[in-house]
């Protein structure tokens, strides 16, 4: 792999080869990538900067906001307001959409993000990340509202995440495969380190929060019990388990070496379909996973086909290696 293909060069080449990247979308991707660099700098300060601990406020999810949640959200908003590529933004950290102020030109795209996913890991120095999803503003009616965001994930123009770990890595899809860029801290450039990422269709590694075992629905319990039975059971092979409690880190591992990630519905809060949010966690990750040959369902349907009704709605998530996700999804089918 050439060490010197920058994100900008990659986007230009994608435009030449596939004509998939209008100027506004290319600007959007580059602006988000630059914002992720700024977030990485704040994350890496840790205890040396005034960035750890609680911000003393709650977000729309009713979760205590960490200082870095608020900082990251502000970085993404400030970076994207002026460019003329967006009509509005939506964030896990904001109750309602943020319309681009009138002092700036409005663009044709909508940007959704979880500015810093995995916040519980911030203060203990475990990988966290930024997740983003790009939709087109459909129709030409003036103005923009929350309704413009309520599109199924299959309509995404782009999706990506940045994982702030031992390396700072940007993972991106524009609908033509998945590419990974590693931040070269000496030059400040995102350099292409992998393209055409493919998830192994089979795996021996599952990711789920086992402490919820007693709360799962029977199909999930059956699948995990079979994995735990190992080579002496129906699967005929042993399984390993990983759970970082940071979706970005778990999904990045699955993209890198296969696996299945599960955050299913459970009976702790039965009125909620799941913990993770559809619009800015499940949809972008599902787009990336499918572009890498994996699949993503909510146990009964393709996540990217779910028609959203609320900006912050939650969803059950099963994603990763095709054959495993198909198996556990089949267990959910009515007998
Ligand atoms: P639990 C982080 O808060 C997050 O939204 C995902 O990144 C992660 O997969 C999940 O929640 C972890 O949840 O219940 O295991 O702490």
mmCIF file of C-alpha atoms and ligand atoms in Angstrom, residues 63 92 114 116-121 131 208-212 243-250 261-263 268 275-277 281 314, ligand 1:
data_model
loop_
_atom_site.group_PDB
_atom_site.id
_atom_site.type_symbol
_atom_site.label_atom_id
_atom_site.label_comp_id
_atom_site.label_asym_id
_atom_site.label_seq_id
_atom_site.Cartn_x
_atom_site.Cartn_y
_atom_site.Cartn_z
ATOM 1 C CA UNK A 63 -26.944 10.495 30.124
ATOM 2 C CA UNK A 92 -26.535 12.607 20.075
ATOM 3 C CA UNK A 114 -22.215 10.851 17.793
ATOM 4 C CA UNK A 116 -17.648 10.993 21.080
ATOM 5 C CA UNK A 117 -18.992 7.467 21.420
ATOM 6 C CA UNK A 118 -17.888 5.301 24.317
ATOM 7 C CA UNK A 119 -17.689 8.160 26.794
ATOM 8 C CA UNK A 120 -17.584 5.793 29.774
ATOM 9 C CA UNK A 121 -14.074 4.891 28.574
ATOM 10 C CA UNK A 131 -19.295 8.310 14.346
ATOM 11 C CA UNK A 208 -21.763 -8.554 23.720
ATOM 12 C CA UNK A 209 -22.165 -7.263 27.276
ATOM 13 C CA UNK A 210 -22.464 -10.600 29.073
ATOM 14 C CA UNK A 211 -23.692 -8.943 32.284
ATOM 15 C CA UNK A 212 -27.081 -8.578 30.559
ATOM 16 C CA UNK A 243 -16.447 -6.251 24.860
ATOM 17 C CA UNK A 244 -14.803 -2.800 24.858
ATOM 18 C CA UNK A 245 -18.069 -0.958 25.653
ATOM 19 C CA UNK A 246 -17.086 1.414 22.855
ATOM 20 C CA UNK A 247 -18.968 0.595 19.660
ATOM 21 C CA UNK A 248 -16.318 2.239 17.492
ATOM 22 C CA UNK A 249 -13.557 0.060 18.968
ATOM 23 C CA UNK A 250 -15.625 -3.127 18.735
ATOM 24 C CA UNK A 261 -21.243 -7.335 17.599
ATOM 25 C CA UNK A 262 -24.540 -7.506 19.442
ATOM 26 C CA UNK A 263 -26.447 -4.946 21.461
ATOM 27 C CA UNK A 268 -34.356 -4.129 31.460
ATOM 28 C CA UNK A 275 -29.763 0.886 23.655
ATOM 29 C CA UNK A 276 -27.990 2.122 20.529
ATOM 30 C CA UNK A 277 -29.324 4.955 18.387
ATOM 31 C CA UNK A 281 -24.716 4.895 15.533
ATOM 32 C CA UNK A 314 -33.020 3.393 19.487
HETATM 33 P P1 LIG B 1 -22.797 -0.899 27.993
HETATM 34 C C1 LIG B 1 -21.209 3.612 24.594
HETATM 35 O O1 LIG B 1 -21.878 4.260 25.647
HETATM 36 C C2 LIG B 1 -22.258 2.833 23.798
HETATM 37 O O2 LIG B 1 -23.211 3.720 23.289
HETATM 38 C C3 LIG B 1 -21.579 2.040 22.690
HETATM 39 O O3 LIG B 1 -20.451 2.660 22.192
HETATM 40 C C4 LIG B 1 -21.234 0.726 23.379
HETATM 41 O O4 LIG B 1 -21.208 -0.379 22.484
HETATM 42 C C5 LIG B 1 -22.368 0.574 24.394
HETATM 43 O O5 LIG B 1 -22.899 1.876 24.642
HETATM 44 C C6 LIG B 1 -21.868 -0.005 25.701
HETATM 45 O O6 LIG B 1 -22.992 -0.193 26.543
HETATM 46 O O7 LIG B 1 -24.234 -1.128 28.443
HETATM 47 O O8 LIG B 1 -22.049 -2.184 27.757
HETATM 48 O O9 LIG B 1 -22.040 0.082 28.823
#
